[in-house]
Coordinates of C-alpha atoms in Angstrom, one line a residue:
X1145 CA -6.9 17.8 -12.5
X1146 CA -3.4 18.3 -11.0
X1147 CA -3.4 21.8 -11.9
X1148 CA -6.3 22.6 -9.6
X1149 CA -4.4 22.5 -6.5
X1150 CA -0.9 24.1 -5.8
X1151 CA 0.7 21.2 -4.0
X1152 CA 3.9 21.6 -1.9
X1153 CA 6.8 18.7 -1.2
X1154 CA 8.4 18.9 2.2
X1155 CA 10.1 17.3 4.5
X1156 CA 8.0 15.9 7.6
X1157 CA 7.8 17.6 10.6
X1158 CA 6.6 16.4 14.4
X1159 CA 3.8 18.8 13.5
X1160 CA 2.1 16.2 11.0
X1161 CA 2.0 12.9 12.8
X1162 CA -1.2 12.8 13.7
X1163 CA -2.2 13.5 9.7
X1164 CA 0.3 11.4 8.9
X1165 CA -0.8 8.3 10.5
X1166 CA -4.3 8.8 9.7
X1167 CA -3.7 9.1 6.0
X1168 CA -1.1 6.0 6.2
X1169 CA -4.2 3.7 8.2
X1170 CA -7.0 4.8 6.3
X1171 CA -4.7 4.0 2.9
X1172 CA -4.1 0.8 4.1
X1173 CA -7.1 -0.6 5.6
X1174 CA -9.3 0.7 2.2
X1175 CA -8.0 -2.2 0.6
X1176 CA -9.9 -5.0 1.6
X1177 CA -12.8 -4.4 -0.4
X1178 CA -10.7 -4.7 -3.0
X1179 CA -8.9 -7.5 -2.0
X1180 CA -12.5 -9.3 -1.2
X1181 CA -13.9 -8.4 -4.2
X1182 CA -10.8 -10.0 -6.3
X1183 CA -11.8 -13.0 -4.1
X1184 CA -15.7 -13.2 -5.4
X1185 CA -14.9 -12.0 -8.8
X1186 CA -12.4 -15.2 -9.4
X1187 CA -9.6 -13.0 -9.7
X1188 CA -7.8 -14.4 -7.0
X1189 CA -8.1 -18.1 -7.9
X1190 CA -7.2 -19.7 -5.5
X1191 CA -9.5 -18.5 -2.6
X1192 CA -12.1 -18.5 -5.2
X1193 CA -11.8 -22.3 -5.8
X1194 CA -11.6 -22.4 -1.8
X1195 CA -15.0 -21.0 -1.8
X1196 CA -16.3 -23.3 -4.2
X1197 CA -15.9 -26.1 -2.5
X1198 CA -16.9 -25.0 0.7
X1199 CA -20.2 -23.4 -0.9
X1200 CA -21.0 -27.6 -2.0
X1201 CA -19.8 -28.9 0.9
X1202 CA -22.4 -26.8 2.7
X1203 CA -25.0 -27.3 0.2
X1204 CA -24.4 -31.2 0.6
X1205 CA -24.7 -31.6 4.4
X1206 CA -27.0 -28.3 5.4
X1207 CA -30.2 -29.9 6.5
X1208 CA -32.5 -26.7 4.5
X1209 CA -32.0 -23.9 2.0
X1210 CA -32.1 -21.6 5.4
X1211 CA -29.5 -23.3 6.9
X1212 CA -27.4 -23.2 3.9
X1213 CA -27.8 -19.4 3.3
X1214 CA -27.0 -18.8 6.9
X1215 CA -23.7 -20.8 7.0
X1216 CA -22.9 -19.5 3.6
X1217 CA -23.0 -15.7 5.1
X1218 CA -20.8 -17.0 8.1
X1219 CA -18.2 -18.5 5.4
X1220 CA -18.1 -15.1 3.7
X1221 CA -17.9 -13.1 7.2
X1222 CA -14.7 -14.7 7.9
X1223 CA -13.0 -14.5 4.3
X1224 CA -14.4 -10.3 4.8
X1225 CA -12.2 -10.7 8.2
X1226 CA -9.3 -12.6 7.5
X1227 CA -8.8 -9.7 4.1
X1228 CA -9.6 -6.8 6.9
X1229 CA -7.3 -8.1 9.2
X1230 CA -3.9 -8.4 6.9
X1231 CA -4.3 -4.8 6.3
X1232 CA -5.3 -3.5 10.0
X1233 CA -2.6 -5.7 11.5
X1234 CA 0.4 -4.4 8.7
X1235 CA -1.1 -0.5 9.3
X1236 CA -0.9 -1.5 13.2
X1237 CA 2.4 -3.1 13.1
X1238 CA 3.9 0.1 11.3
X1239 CA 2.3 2.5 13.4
X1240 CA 3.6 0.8 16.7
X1241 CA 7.1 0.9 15.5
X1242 CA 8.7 3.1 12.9
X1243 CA 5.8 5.4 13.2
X1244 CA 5.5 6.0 16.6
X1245 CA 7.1 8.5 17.6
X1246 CA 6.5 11.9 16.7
X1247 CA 9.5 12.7 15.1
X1248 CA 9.7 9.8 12.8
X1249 CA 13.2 9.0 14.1
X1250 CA 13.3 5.7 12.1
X1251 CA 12.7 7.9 9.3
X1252 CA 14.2 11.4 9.9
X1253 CA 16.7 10.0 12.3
X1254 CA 19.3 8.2 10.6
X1255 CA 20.9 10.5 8.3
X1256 CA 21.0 10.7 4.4
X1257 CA 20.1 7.0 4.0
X1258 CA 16.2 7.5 4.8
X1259 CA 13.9 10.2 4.3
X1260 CA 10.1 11.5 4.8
X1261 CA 8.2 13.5 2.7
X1262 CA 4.9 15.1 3.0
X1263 CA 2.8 16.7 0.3
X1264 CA 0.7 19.9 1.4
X1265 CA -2.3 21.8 -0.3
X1266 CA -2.1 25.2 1.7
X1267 CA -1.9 24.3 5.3
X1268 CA -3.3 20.4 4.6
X1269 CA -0.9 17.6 4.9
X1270 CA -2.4 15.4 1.8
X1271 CA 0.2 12.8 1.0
X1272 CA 3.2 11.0 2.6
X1273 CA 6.2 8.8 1.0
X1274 CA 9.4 7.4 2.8
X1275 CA 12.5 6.3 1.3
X1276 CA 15.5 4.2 2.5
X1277 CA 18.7 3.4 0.9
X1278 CA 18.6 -0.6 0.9
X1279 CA 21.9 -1.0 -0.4
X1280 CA 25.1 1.3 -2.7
X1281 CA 22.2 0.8 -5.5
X1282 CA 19.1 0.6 -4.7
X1283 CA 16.6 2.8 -2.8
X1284 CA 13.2 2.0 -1.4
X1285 CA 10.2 4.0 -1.1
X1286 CA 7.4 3.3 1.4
X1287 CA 4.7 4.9 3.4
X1288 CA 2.8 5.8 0.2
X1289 CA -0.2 7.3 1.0
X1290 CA -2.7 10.4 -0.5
X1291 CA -5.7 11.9 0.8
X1292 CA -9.0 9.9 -0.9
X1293 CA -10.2 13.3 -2.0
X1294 CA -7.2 14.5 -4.1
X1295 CA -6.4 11.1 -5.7
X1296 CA -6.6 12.8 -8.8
X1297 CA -4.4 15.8 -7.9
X1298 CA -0.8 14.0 -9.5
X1299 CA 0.2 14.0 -5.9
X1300 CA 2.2 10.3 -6.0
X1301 CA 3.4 11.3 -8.6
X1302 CA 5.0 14.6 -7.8
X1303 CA 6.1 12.5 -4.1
X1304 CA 7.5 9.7 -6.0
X1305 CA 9.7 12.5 -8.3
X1306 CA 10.9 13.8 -4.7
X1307 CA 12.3 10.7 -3.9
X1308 CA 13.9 9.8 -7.6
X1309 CA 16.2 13.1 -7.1
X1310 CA 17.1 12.0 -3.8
X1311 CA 18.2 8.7 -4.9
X1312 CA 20.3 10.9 -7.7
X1313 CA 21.8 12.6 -5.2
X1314 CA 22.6 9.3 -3.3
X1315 CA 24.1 7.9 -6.9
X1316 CA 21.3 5.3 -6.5
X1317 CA 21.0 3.4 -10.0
X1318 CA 17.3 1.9 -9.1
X1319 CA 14.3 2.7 -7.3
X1320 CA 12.4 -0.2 -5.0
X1321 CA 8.8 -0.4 -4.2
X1322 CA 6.3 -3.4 -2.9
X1323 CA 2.7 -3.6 -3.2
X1324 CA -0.1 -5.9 -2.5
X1325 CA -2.4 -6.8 -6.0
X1326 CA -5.0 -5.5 -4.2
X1327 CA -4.3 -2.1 -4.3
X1328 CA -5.3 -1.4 -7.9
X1329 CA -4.4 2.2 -8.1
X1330 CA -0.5 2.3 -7.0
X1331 CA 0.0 -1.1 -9.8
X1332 CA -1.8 1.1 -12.3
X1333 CA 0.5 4.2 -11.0
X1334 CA 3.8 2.1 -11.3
X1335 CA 2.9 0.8 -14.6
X1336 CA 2.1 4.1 -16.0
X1337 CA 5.1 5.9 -14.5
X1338 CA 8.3 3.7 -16.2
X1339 CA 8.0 0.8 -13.1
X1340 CA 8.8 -2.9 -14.4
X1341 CA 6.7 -4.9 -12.4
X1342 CA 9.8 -7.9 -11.1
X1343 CA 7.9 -10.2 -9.0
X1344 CA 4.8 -11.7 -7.4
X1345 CA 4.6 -13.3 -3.9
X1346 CA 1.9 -15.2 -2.4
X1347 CA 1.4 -14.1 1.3
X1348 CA 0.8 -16.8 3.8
X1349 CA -2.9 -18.0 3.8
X1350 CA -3.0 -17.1 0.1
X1351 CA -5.4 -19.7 -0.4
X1352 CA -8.0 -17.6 2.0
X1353 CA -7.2 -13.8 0.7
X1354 CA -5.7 -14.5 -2.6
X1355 CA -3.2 -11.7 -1.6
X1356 CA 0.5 -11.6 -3.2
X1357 CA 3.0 -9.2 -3.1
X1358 CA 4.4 -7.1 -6.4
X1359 CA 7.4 -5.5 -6.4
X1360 CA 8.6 -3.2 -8.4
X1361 CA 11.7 -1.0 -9.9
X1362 CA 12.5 1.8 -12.2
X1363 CA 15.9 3.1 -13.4
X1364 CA 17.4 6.2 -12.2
X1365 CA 19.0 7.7 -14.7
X1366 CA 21.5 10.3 -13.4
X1367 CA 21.2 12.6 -16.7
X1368 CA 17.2 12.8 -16.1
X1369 CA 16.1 16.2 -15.2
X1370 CA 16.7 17.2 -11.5
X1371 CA 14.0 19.2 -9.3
X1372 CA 15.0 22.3 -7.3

């Protein structure tokens, strides 16, 4: 499907902010229906076994079946807002600091060493990516982030490919990028795309969400082909 659309790679201006930090909330916050559902599918074990023995604690001291069900439905109200909440505080954190301001001066600011991009189908900003230059040798991307109706439209991809000639031209030898397990798509997109998967970390409370952090890396290889 990527040949349906004619997508265009730019750099960001003040012009897309709003855009911008729609698309970068709305692709953060989607995750916590997978993140709850990795909880009642046993995925996430730990949480899971959390559940558990809440679930027979309840069942042992409720006084009736009603009672039960009812505490049962406050018990999975609060694991459905302690998922919600990691993501809407991380997209709030972000938003309130290196993406406030309009110009993206934490990005766009600070010369060669960091970097935003925006992908555009005609006049429609439809996908975001940030990099910055971590160290002589490595270079993270962030702010990944595509429109929920063109998921299909190779748009990462041709973001991420942005970035991998920029770290070239920066004699980067390795591309950096973090994730949470929840968000199914991007570890399926890394995977696919010549990403070794390094590490997991469990975030704090990891015992509620079940949430851990993967990072990632890929090789840039300064012989690969470069864009124009």
């Amino acid at each position: 499907m990527s040949t349906d659309y004619s997508v265009t790679i730019r750099p960001y201006s003040s012009q897309d902010h709003a855009t911008v930090c729609k698309l970068f909330y709305a692709g953060m916050v989607e995750n916590w229906v997978p993140a709850y559902r990795r909880i009642v599918t046993g995925s996430a074990p730990l949480p899971a076994i959390t559940q558990l023995v809440m679930m027979v604690l309840l069942y042992i001291f409720s006084s009736s079946i009603l009672w039960f069900v009812l505490l049962e439905c406050m018990v999975q109200a609060v694991f459905i807002l302690a998922v919600f909440y990691l993501y809407w505080a991380y997209a709030r954190e972000h938003l309130a600091s290196d993406m406030k301001d309009k110009e993206l001066s934490f990005w766009t600011g600070r010369g060669d060493d960091t970097g935003f991009f925006v992908a555009t189908i005609g006049k429609e900003v439809v996908g975001t990516i940030s990099y910055i230059k971590q160290s002589k040798d490595h270079l993270e991307i962030n702010r990944v982030s595509t429109n929920s109706q063109y998921r299909k439209a190779g748009i990462a991809s041709q973001l991420v490919a942005r970035v991998e000639a920029v770290a070239r031209d920066l004699k980067c030898e390795e591309l950096v990028a973090e994730t949470s397990v929840a968000q199914e798509a991007a570890i399926v997109f890394y995977n696919k795309n010549g990403w070794t998967e390094q590490s997991r970390t469990s975030f704090r409370g990891n015992f509620i969400h079940g949430i851990e952090l993967v990072n990632f890396t890929k090789s840039v290889h300064s012989d690969s082909h470069r864009e124009n």
